Amino acid sequence: NAGVMQNPRHLVRRRGQEARLRCSPMKGHSHVYWYRQLPEEGLKFMVYLQKENIIDESGMPKERFSAEFPKEGPSILRIQQVVRGDSAAYFCASSTGTGEGQPQHFGDGTRLSIL
Amino acid sequence: LAKTTQPISMDSYEGQEVNITCSHNNIATNDYITWYQQFPSQGPRFIIQGYKTKVTNEVASLFIPADRKSSTLSLPRVSLSDTAVYYCLVGDSWGDYKLSFGAGTTVTVRA
């Protein structure tokens, strides 16, 4: 009964490169959320997706960041032309819905380091 | 999302019961209360969720008084492995999928 799987666990990129973070939700979960945690801060919401649809991307920077959750395969958070300020832990969560009794379950994150 | 206030840190010893109280004075009628646990280098782990009175599962109990302006997470007989940060979140059933994690309560269990 696998939980939310994220890979890679650690990712190192140089400034200007692209970073791709993957998230496979729990079995049976069709709702995916991405959060970012900067050092010494709490998790901050970035984007909420359902299969093939972005529901809410209000927490995601308008430039360089994009997310998708295709019909087949994992959800992808893509960061283009990374900068040092993108260094953070990125967490993915999934749920069966957004109501009571449908809590979000989190993966163990991808730690992105920008050189 | 209703604002929550919880202690920054708590210390305990193995075998003791730990009670973490969260204040949420502005909780709305439709809001429910959720607690998460986070270990270093891991994602938050769902512990328990409730709306009123008492909820219990195999990990913890959640006590919610009638006015619902606070809630208490109770961890029975803690062990060293319960050392973690605990977060209290309050939100309604349909709109608050943007979970907001504050500083949480760092619980340190000593031998």
Coordinates of N, CA and C in Angstrom, one line a residue:
Chain A
N1 N 0.8 -1.2 0.0 CA 0.0 0.0 0.0 C 0.9 1.2 0.0
A2 N 1.5 1.5 -1.2 CA 2.4 2.6 -1.3 C 1.8 4.0 -1.0
G3 N 2.5 4.8 -0.3 CA 2.1 6.2 -0.1 C 2.4 7.0 -1.3
V4 N 2.5 8.3 -1.1 CA 2.8 9.3 -2.1 C 4.3 9.2 -2.4
M5 N 4.7 8.9 -3.6 CA 6.1 8.8 -4.0 C 6.6 10.0 -4.8
Q6 N 7.7 10.5 -4.3 CA 8.3 11.6 -5.0 C 9.7 11.3 -5.4
N7 N 10.1 11.7 -6.5 CA 11.5 11.5 -6.9 C 12.0 12.6 -7.9
P8 N 13.2 12.9 -7.8 CA 14.2 12.4 -6.9 C 14.1 12.9 -5.5
R9 N 14.7 12.3 -4.5 CA 14.7 12.9 -3.2 C 15.6 14.1 -3.0
H10 N 16.6 14.1 -3.8 CA 17.6 15.2 -3.8 C 17.9 15.6 -5.2
L11 N 17.9 16.8 -5.5 CA 18.2 17.3 -6.9 C 19.1 18.5 -6.8
V12 N 20.2 18.4 -7.5 CA 21.2 19.6 -7.6 C 21.2 20.1 -9.0
R13 N 21.0 21.4 -9.1 CA 21.0 22.1 -10.4 C 21.9 23.3 -10.3
R14 N 22.4 23.7 -11.4 CA 23.2 25.0 -11.5 C 22.2 26.0 -12.0
R15 N 22.5 27.3 -11.6 CA 21.6 28.4 -12.1 C 21.4 28.3 -13.6
G16 N 20.2 28.5 -14.0 CA 19.8 28.5 -15.4 C 19.4 27.2 -15.9
Q17 N 19.6 26.1 -15.2 CA 19.1 24.8 -15.7 C 17.7 24.6 -15.3
E18 N 17.1 23.5 -15.8 CA 15.7 23.1 -15.5 C 15.7 22.1 -14.4
A19 N 14.7 22.1 -13.6 CA 14.5 21.1 -12.6 C 13.1 20.5 -12.8
R20 N 13.0 19.1 -12.8 CA 11.8 18.4 -13.0 C 11.6 17.5 -11.7
L21 N 10.5 17.8 -11.0 CA 10.2 17.0 -9.8 C 8.9 16.2 -10.1
R22 N 9.0 14.9 -9.7 CA 7.9 14.0 -10.0 C 7.2 13.5 -8.8
C23 N 5.9 13.3 -8.9 CA 5.0 12.9 -7.8 C 4.0 11.8 -8.3
S24 N 4.1 10.7 -7.7 CA 3.0 9.7 -8.0 C 2.1 9.6 -6.8
P25 N 0.8 9.9 -6.9 CA -0.1 10.0 -5.8 C -0.4 8.6 -5.3
M26 N -1.0 8.5 -4.1 CA -1.4 7.3 -3.6 C -2.5 6.6 -4.5
K27 N -2.5 5.3 -4.5 CA -3.5 4.6 -5.3 C -4.9 5.1 -5.0
G28 N -5.6 5.4 -6.0 CA -7.0 5.8 -5.8 C -7.2 7.3 -5.6
H29 N -6.1 8.0 -5.5 CA -6.2 9.5 -5.3 C -6.1 10.2 -6.7
S30 N -7.0 11.1 -6.9 CA -7.0 11.8 -8.2 C -6.7 13.3 -8.0
H31 N -6.5 13.7 -6.7 CA -6.2 15.1 -6.4 C -4.8 15.2 -6.0
V32 N -4.0 16.2 -6.6 CA -2.6 16.3 -6.3 C -2.4 17.8 -5.9
Y33 N -1.5 18.0 -4.9 CA -1.2 19.3 -4.5 C 0.4 19.4 -4.4
W34 N 0.9 20.6 -4.7 CA 2.3 20.8 -4.5 C 2.5 22.0 -3.5
Y35 N 3.5 21.8 -2.6 CA 3.9 22.8 -1.6 C 5.4 23.0 -1.7
R36 N 5.8 24.2 -1.2 CA 7.2 24.5 -1.1 C 7.5 24.9 0.3
Q37 N 8.6 24.4 0.8 CA 9.1 24.7 2.2 C 10.5 25.3 2.1
L38 N 10.5 26.6 2.4 CA 11.8 27.3 2.4 C 12.5 27.0 3.8
P39 N 13.8 27.1 3.9 CA 14.5 26.8 5.2 C 13.8 27.6 6.3
E40 N 13.6 26.9 7.4 CA 13.0 27.6 8.6 C 11.6 28.1 8.4
E41 N 10.9 27.7 7.4 CA 9.6 28.2 7.2 C 8.6 27.0 7.1
G42 N 7.3 27.3 7.2 CA 6.3 26.3 7.0 C 6.0 26.0 5.5
L43 N 5.3 24.9 5.3 CA 4.9 24.6 3.9 C 4.0 25.7 3.3
K44 N 4.2 26.0 2.1 CA 3.3 27.0 1.4 C 2.7 26.4 0.2
F45 N 1.4 26.5 0.0 CA 0.7 25.9 -1.1 C 1.2 26.6 -2.4
M46 N 1.3 25.7 -3.5 CA 1.7 26.2 -4.8 C 0.6 26.0 -5.8
V47 N 0.1 24.7 -5.9 CA -0.8 24.4 -7.0 C -1.6 23.2 -6.7
Y48 N -2.8 23.1 -7.2 CA -3.7 22.0 -7.0 C -4.2 21.5 -8.4
L49 N -4.0 20.2 -8.6 CA -4.4 19.6 -9.9 C -5.2 18.4 -9.7
Q50 N -6.1 18.2 -10.7 CA -6.7 16.9 -10.9 C -6.3 16.4 -12.2
K51 N -6.6 15.2 -12.6 CA -6.1 14.6 -13.8 C -6.4 15.5 -15.0
E52 N -5.3 15.9 -15.6 CA -5.3 16.7 -16.8 C -5.8 18.2 -16.6
N53 N -6.1 18.6 -15.4 CA -6.6 19.9 -15.1 C -5.8 20.6 -14.0
I54 N -5.5 21.9 -14.2 CA -5.0 22.7 -13.1 C -6.2 23.4 -12.5
I55 N -6.5 23.1 -11.2 CA -7.6 23.7 -10.5 C -7.3 25.0 -9.9
D56 N -6.1 25.1 -9.3 CA -5.7 26.4 -8.6 C -4.2 26.5 -8.6
E57 N -3.7 27.5 -9.3 CA -2.2 27.7 -9.3 C -1.9 29.0 -8.7
S58 N -2.7 29.5 -7.8 CA -2.5 30.8 -7.2 C -1.3 30.9 -6.4
G59 N -0.7 29.8 -5.9 CA 0.5 29.9 -5.0 C 1.8 29.7 -5.8
M60 N 1.6 29.6 -7.1 CA 2.8 29.3 -7.9 C 3.3 30.5 -8.6
P61 N 4.6 30.8 -8.6 CA 5.1 32.0 -9.3 C 4.7 31.9 -10.8
K62 N 4.4 33.1 -11.3 CA 3.8 33.2 -12.7 C 4.9 32.8 -13.7
E63 N 6.1 33.1 -13.4 CA 7.2 32.8 -14.4 C 8.0 31.6 -14.0
R64 N 8.5 30.9 -14.9 CA 9.4 29.8 -14.8 C 8.8 28.5 -14.1
F65 N 7.7 28.6 -13.5 CA 7.2 27.4 -12.8 C 5.9 26.9 -13.6
S66 N 5.8 25.6 -13.7 CA 4.6 25.0 -14.3 C 4.4 23.6 -13.7
A67 N 3.2 23.2 -13.8 CA 2.8 21.9 -13.2 C 1.8 21.2 -14.1
E68 N 1.9 19.9 -14.1 CA 0.9 19.1 -14.9 C 0.7 17.8 -14.2
F69 N -0.5 17.2 -14.5 CA -0.9 15.9 -14.0 C -1.6 15.2 -15.1
P70 N -0.8 14.6 -16.0 CA -1.4 14.0 -17.2 C -2.3 12.8 -16.9
K71 N -3.0 12.4 -17.9 CA -3.9 11.2 -17.7 C -3.2 10.0 -17.3
E72 N -2.0 9.8 -17.8 CA -1.2 8.7 -17.4 C 0.2 9.2 -16.9
G73 N 0.6 8.6 -15.8 CA 1.9 9.0 -15.3 C 1.8 9.9 -14.1
P74 N 3.0 10.3 -13.6 CA 3.0 11.1 -12.4 C 2.7 12.6 -12.7
S75 N 2.5 13.3 -11.6 CA 2.4 14.8 -11.7 C 3.9 15.3 -11.8
I76 N 4.1 16.4 -12.5 CA 5.4 17.0 -12.7 C 5.3 18.4 -12.3
L77 N 6.3 18.8 -11.5 CA 6.5 20.2 -11.2 C 7.8 20.6 -11.9
R78 N 7.7 21.6 -12.8 CA 8.8 22.0 -13.6 C 9.3 23.4 -13.3
I79 N 10.5 23.6 -13.1 CA 11.1 24.9 -12.8 C 12.1 25.2 -13.9
Q80 N 11.9 26.2 -14.7 CA 12.9 26.5 -15.7 C 13.8 27.6 -15.2
Q81 N 15.0 27.6 -15.8 CA 16.0 28.6 -15.5 C 16.1 28.9 -14.0
V82 N 16.4 27.8 -13.3 CA 16.4 27.9 -11.8 C 17.4 29.0 -11.3
V83 N 17.0 29.6 -10.2 CA 17.8 30.6 -9.5 C 18.1 30.1 -8.0
R84 N 19.0 30.7 -7.4 CA 19.4 30.3 -6.0 C 18.1 30.3 -5.1
G85 N 17.2 31.3 -5.3 CA 16.1 31.4 -4.4 C 15.1 30.2 -4.6
D86 N 15.3 29.4 -5.6 CA 14.4 28.2 -5.8 C 14.8 27.0 -4.9
S87 N 16.0 27.2 -4.2 CA 16.4 26.1 -3.3 C 15.4 26.0 -2.2
A88 N 14.9 24.8 -2.0 CA 13.8 24.5 -1.1 C 13.5 23.0 -1.1
A89 N 12.6 22.6 -0.2 CA 12.0 21.3 -0.2 C 10.7 21.4 -0.9
Y90 N 10.4 20.6 -1.8 CA 9.1 20.6 -2.6 C 8.4 19.3 -2.2
F91 N 7.2 19.5 -1.6 CA 6.4 18.4 -1.2 C 5.1 18.3 -2.1
C92 N 4.8 17.0 -2.3 CA 3.6 16.7 -3.1 C 2.6 16.0 -2.1
A93 N 1.3 16.3 -2.2 CA 0.3 15.6 -1.4 C -0.8 15.1 -2.4
S94 N -1.5 14.1 -1.9 CA -2.6 13.7 -2.7 C -3.8 13.3 -1.8
S95 N -5.0 13.3 -2.4 CA -6.2 13.0 -1.6 C -7.2 12.4 -2.6
T96 N -8.3 11.9 -2.0 CA -9.4 11.4 -2.8 C -10.4 12.5 -3.1
G97 N -10.3 13.6 -2.4 CA -11.2 14.7 -2.6 C -10.8 15.9 -1.7
T98 N -11.6 16.8 -1.5 CA -11.3 18.0 -0.7 C -12.2 18.2 0.5
G99 N -13.0 17.2 0.8 CA -13.9 17.3 1.9 C -13.4 16.7 3.2
E100 N -14.2 16.8 4.3 CA -13.9 16.2 5.5 C -13.7 14.7 5.4
G101 N -12.8 14.1 6.0 CA -12.5 12.7 5.9 C -11.7 12.4 4.7
Q102 N -11.2 13.4 4.0 CA -10.4 13.2 2.8 C -9.1 14.0 3.0
P103 N -8.3 13.7 4.0 CA -7.1 14.5 4.3 C -6.1 14.3 3.2
Q104 N -5.2 15.3 3.1 CA -4.1 15.2 2.2 C -3.0 14.3 2.8
H105 N -2.4 13.5 2.0 CA -1.3 12.6 2.4 C 0.0 13.1 1.6
F106 N 1.0 13.3 2.3 CA 2.2 13.8 1.8 C 3.3 12.8 1.4
G107 N 4.1 13.2 0.4 CA 5.3 12.4 0.2 C 6.4 13.0 1.0
D108 N 7.6 12.4 0.9 CA 8.8 12.9 1.7 C 9.6 14.0 1.0
G109 N 9.1 14.5 -0.1 CA 9.7 15.7 -0.7 C 10.9 15.5 -1.6
T110 N 11.1 16.5 -2.4 CA 12.4 16.6 -3.2 C 13.1 17.8 -2.7
R111 N 14.3 17.6 -2.2 CA 15.2 18.8 -1.8 C 16.0 19.3 -3.0
L112 N 15.7 20.5 -3.4 CA 16.3 21.1 -4.6 C 17.4 22.0 -4.1
S113 N 18.6 21.8 -4.6 CA 19.7 22.7 -4.3 C 20.2 23.3 -5.5
I114 N 20.4 24.6 -5.5 CA 20.8 25.4 -6.7 C 22.2 25.9 -6.4
L115 N 23.2 25.5 -7.3 CA 24.6 25.9 -7.1 C 24.8 27.2 -7.8
Chain B
L1 N -8.9 30.4 6.0 CA -8.6 29.5 7.0 C -8.5 30.2 8.3
A2 N -9.0 29.6 9.4 CA -9.0 30.2 10.7 C -7.5 30.1 11.2
K3 N -7.1 31.2 11.9 CA -5.8 31.3 12.4 C -5.7 30.4 13.6
T4 N -4.6 29.8 13.8 CA -4.3 28.9 14.9 C -3.1 29.3 15.7
T5 N -3.1 29.1 17.0 CA -2.0 29.4 17.9 C -1.7 28.2 18.7
Q6 N -0.5 27.7 18.7 CA 0.0 26.6 19.4 C 1.4 26.9 20.0
P7 N 1.7 26.2 21.1 CA 3.0 26.4 21.7 C 4.2 26.1 20.7
I8 N 5.2 26.8 20.9 CA 6.4 26.7 20.0 C 7.1 25.3 20.3
S9 N 7.2 25.0 21.6 CA 7.9 23.7 21.9 C 7.3 23.1 23.2
M10 N 7.6 21.8 23.3 CA 7.2 21.1 24.5 C 8.2 20.0 24.8
D11 N 8.6 19.8 26.0 CA 9.5 18.7 26.4 C 8.7 17.6 27.1
S12 N 9.1 16.4 27.0 CA 8.5 15.3 27.7 C 9.5 14.2 27.9
Y13 N 9.1 13.1 28.6 CA 9.9 12.0 28.8 C 9.1 10.7 28.3
E14 N 9.9 9.7 28.0 CA 9.3 8.5 27.5 C 8.3 8.0 28.5
G15 N 7.2 7.5 27.9 CA 6.1 6.9 28.8 C 5.1 7.9 29.2
Q16 N 5.4 9.2 29.1 CA 4.4 10.2 29.6 C 3.4 10.5 28.5
E17 N 2.3 11.1 28.9 CA 1.3 11.5 27.9 C 1.6 13.0 27.6
V18 N 1.5 13.3 26.3 CA 1.8 14.7 25.9 C 0.5 15.3 25.3
N19 N 0.1 16.4 25.8 CA -1.1 17.1 25.4 C -0.7 18.5 24.7
I20 N -1.1 18.7 23.5 CA -0.8 19.9 22.8 C -2.1 20.6 22.5
T21 N -2.2 21.8 23.0 CA -3.4 22.6 22.8 C -3.3 23.6 21.7
C22 N -4.2 23.7 20.9 CA -4.3 24.6 19.8 C -5.4 25.6 19.9
S23 N -5.2 26.9 19.9 CA -6.3 27.8 19.9 C -6.7 28.3 18.6
H24 N -8.0 28.3 18.3 CA -8.6 28.7 17.1 C -9.9 29.5 17.3
N25 N -9.7 30.7 17.9 CA -10.9 31.5 18.3 C -11.9 31.8 17.2
N26 N -11.4 31.9 16.0 CA -12.2 32.3 14.9 C -12.7 31.2 14.0
I27 N -12.8 30.0 14.6 CA -13.2 28.8 13.9 C -14.6 29.0 13.4
A28 N -14.9 28.7 12.2 CA -16.2 28.8 11.6 C -17.0 27.6 11.7
T29 N -18.3 27.7 11.5 CA -19.2 26.6 11.7 C -18.8 25.3 10.9
N30 N -18.4 25.6 9.7 CA -18.1 24.5 8.8 C -16.6 23.9 8.9
D31 N -15.8 24.6 9.8 CA -14.4 24.2 9.9 C -14.3 22.9 10.7
Y32 N -13.3 22.1 10.3 CA -12.9 21.0 11.0 C -11.4 21.1 11.4
I33 N -10.9 20.3 12.3 CA -9.6 20.4 12.8 C -8.7 19.2 12.4
T34 N -7.6 19.5 12.0 CA -6.7 18.4 11.5 C -5.3 18.6 12.1
W35 N -4.7 17.5 12.5 CA -3.3 17.5 13.0 C -2.4 16.7 12.2
Y36 N -1.2 17.2 11.9 CA -0.2 16.5 11.2 C 1.1 16.5 12.1
Q37 N 1.9 15.5 11.8 CA 3.2 15.3 12.4 C 4.3 15.3 11.3
Q38 N 5.4 16.0 11.6 CA 6.5 16.0 10.6 C 7.8 15.7 11.3
F39 N 8.5 14.7 10.8 CA 9.9 14.4 11.2 C 10.9 15.2 10.3
P40 N 12.1 15.4 10.7 CA 13.1 16.1 9.9 C 13.3 15.3 8.6
S41 N 13.3 16.0 7.5 CA 13.6 15.4 6.1 C 12.5 14.5 5.7
Q42 N 11.3 14.7 6.2 CA 10.1 13.9 5.8 C 8.9 14.9 5.6
G43 N 7.9 14.4 4.8 CA 6.7 15.2 4.6 C 5.8 15.0 5.8
P44 N 4.9 16.0 6.0 CA 3.9 15.9 7.1 C 3.1 14.6 7.0
R45 N 2.8 14.0 8.1 CA 2.0 12.8 8.2 C 0.7 13.1 8.9
F46 N -0.4 12.7 8.2 CA -1.7 12.9 8.8 C -1.9 12.1 10.1
I47 N -2.3 12.8 11.2 CA -2.5 12.0 12.5 C -4.0 11.8 12.7
I48 N -4.8 12.9 12.8 CA -6.1 12.8 13.2 C -6.9 14.0 12.7
Q49 N -8.2 13.8 12.6 CA -9.1 14.9 12.2 C -10.4 14.8 13.0
G50 N -11.0 16.0 13.3 CA -12.2 16.0 14.1 C -13.0 17.2 13.9
Y51 N -14.3 17.2 14.3 CA -15.2 18.4 14.2 C -15.6 18.8 15.6
K52 N -16.0 17.9 16.4 CA -16.4 18.2 17.8 C -16.2 17.0 18.7
T53 N -16.3 17.2 20.0 CA -16.2 16.2 21.1 C -14.9 15.5 21.0
K54 N -14.9 14.2 20.9 CA -13.6 13.5 21.0 C -13.5 12.5 19.8
V55 N -12.3 12.5 19.3 CA -12.0 11.5 18.2 C -10.7 10.7 18.7
T56 N -10.8 9.4 18.5 CA -9.6 8.6 18.9 C -9.3 7.6 17.8
N57 N -8.0 7.5 17.5 CA -7.5 6.4 16.6 C -6.3 5.7 17.2
E58 N -5.7 4.9 16.5 CA -4.6 4.1 17.1 C -3.4 4.9 17.5
V59 N -3.3 6.1 17.0 CA -2.1 7.0 17.3 C -2.4 8.0 18.3
A60 N -3.5 8.6 18.3 CA -3.8 9.8 19.2 C -5.2 10.0 19.5
S61 N -5.5 10.9 20.4 CA -6.9 11.4 20.6 C -7.0 12.9 20.4
L62 N -8.1 13.3 20.0 CA -8.3 14.7 19.8 C -9.6 15.1 20.6
F63 N -9.4 16.1 21.5 CA -10.4 16.6 22.3 C -10.8 18.0 21.8
I64 N -12.1 18.2 21.6 CA -12.6 19.4 21.1 C -13.8 19.9 22.0
P65 N -13.7 21.0 22.8 CA -14.7 21.4 23.7 C -15.9 21.9 22.9
A66 N -17.0 22.1 23.6 CA -18.3 22.5 22.9 C -18.2 23.8 22.1
D67 N -17.4 24.7 22.6 CA -17.3 26.0 21.9 C -16.3 25.9 20.7
R68 N -15.6 24.9 20.6 CA -14.7 24.6 19.5 C -13.6 25.7 19.3
K69 N -13.4 26.5 20.3 CA -12.4 27.6 20.1 C -11.0 27.1 20.4
S70 N -10.8 25.8 20.8 CA -9.5 25.2 21.0 C -9.7 23.7 20.8
S71 N -8.5 23.1 20.7 CA -8.6 21.6 20.6 C -7.2 21.1 21.2
T72 N -7.3 19.9 21.7 CA -6.1 19.3 22.3 C -5.8 18.0 21.7
L73 N -4.5 17.9 21.2 CA -4.0 16.6 20.7 C -3.4 15.9 21.8
S74 N -3.8 14.6 22.1 CA -3.2 13.9 23.2 C -2.4 12.7 22.6
L75 N -1.2 12.6 22.9 CA -0.3 11.5 22.5 C 0.0 10.6 23.7
P76 N -0.6 9.4 23.8 CA -0.4 8.6 25.0 C 1.0 7.9 25.0
R77 N 1.6 7.9 26.2 CA 2.8 7.1 26.4 C 3.8 7.3 25.3
V78 N 4.3 8.5 25.2 CA 5.2 8.8 24.0 C 6.6 8.1 24.2
S79 N 7.2 7.9 23.0 CA 8.5 7.3 23.0 C 9.5 8.3 22.3
L80 N 10.7 7.9 22.2 CA 11.7 8.8 21.6 C 11.3 9.1 20.1
S81 N 10.7 8.1 19.5 CA 10.4 8.3 18.1 C 9.2 9.3 17.8
D82 N 8.6 9.7 18.9 CA 7.5 10.7 18.8 C 8.1 12.1 18.7
T83 N 9.4 12.3 18.9 CA 10.0 13.6 18.7 C 9.8 14.1 17.3
A84 N 9.1 15.2 17.2 CA 8.7 15.7 15.9 C 8.1 17.1 16.0
V85 N 7.7 17.7 14.9 CA 6.9 18.9 14.9 C 5.4 18.5 14.6
Y86 N 4.6 19.1 15.4 CA 3.1 18.8 15.3 C 2.4 20.1 14.9
Y87 N 1.6 19.9 13.8 CA 0.9 21.1 13.3 C -0.6 20.9 13.5
C88 N -1.3 22.0 13.9 CA -2.7 22.1 14.0 C -3.2 22.9 12.8
L89 N -4.2 22.4 12.1 CA -4.8 23.1 10.9 C -6.3 23.2 11.1
V90 N -6.9 24.3 10.7 CA -8.3 24.4 10.7 C -8.8 24.9 9.4
G91 N -9.8 24.2 8.9 CA -10.4 24.6 7.6 C -11.7 24.0 7.3
D92 N -12.4 24.5 6.3 CA -13.8 23.9 6.0 C -13.7 22.8 5.0
S93 N -14.8 22.2 4.8 CA -14.8 20.9 4.1 C -14.5 21.1 2.6
W94 N -14.8 22.3 2.0 CA -14.8 22.3 0.6 C -13.8 23.3 0.0
G95 N -13.4 24.3 0.7 CA -12.6 25.3 0.0 C -11.2 25.4 0.5
D96 N -10.9 24.8 1.6 CA -9.6 25.1 2.2 C -8.6 23.9 1.9
Y97 N -8.4 23.6 0.7 CA -7.4 22.6 0.3 C -6.0 23.2 0.4
K98 N -5.9 24.5 0.5 CA -4.6 25.2 0.6 C -4.2 25.1 2.0
L99 N -3.6 24.0 2.4 CA -3.2 23.8 3.8 C -2.1 24.8 4.2
S100 N -2.3 25.4 5.3 CA -1.3 26.4 5.8 C -0.6 25.9 7.1
F101 N 0.6 25.6 6.9 CA 1.4 25.1 8.1 C 2.2 26.3 8.7
G102 N 1.9 26.5 9.9 CA 2.7 27.6 10.6 C 4.0 26.9 11.2
A103 N 4.4 27.4 12.3 CA 5.6 27.0 12.9 C 5.4 25.6 13.6
G104 N 4.2 25.3 14.0 CA 3.9 24.1 14.7 C 4.5 24.0 16.1
T105 N 4.3 22.9 16.7 CA 4.9 22.7 18.1 C 6.0 21.6 18.0
T106 N 7.2 21.9 18.4 CA 8.3 21.0 18.4 C 8.2 20.2 19.7
V107 N 7.9 18.9 19.6 CA 7.9 18.1 20.8 C 9.1 17.3 20.9
T108 N 9.8 17.4 22.0 CA 11.1 16.7 22.2 C 10.9 15.7 23.3
V109 N 11.0 14.4 23.0 CA 10.9 13.3 24.0 C 12.3 12.9 24.5
R110 N 12.5 12.9 25.8 CA 13.8 12.5 26.3 C 13.7 11.1 27.0
A111 N 14.8 10.4 27.1 CA 14.8 9.1 27.7 C 14.7 9.3 29.3

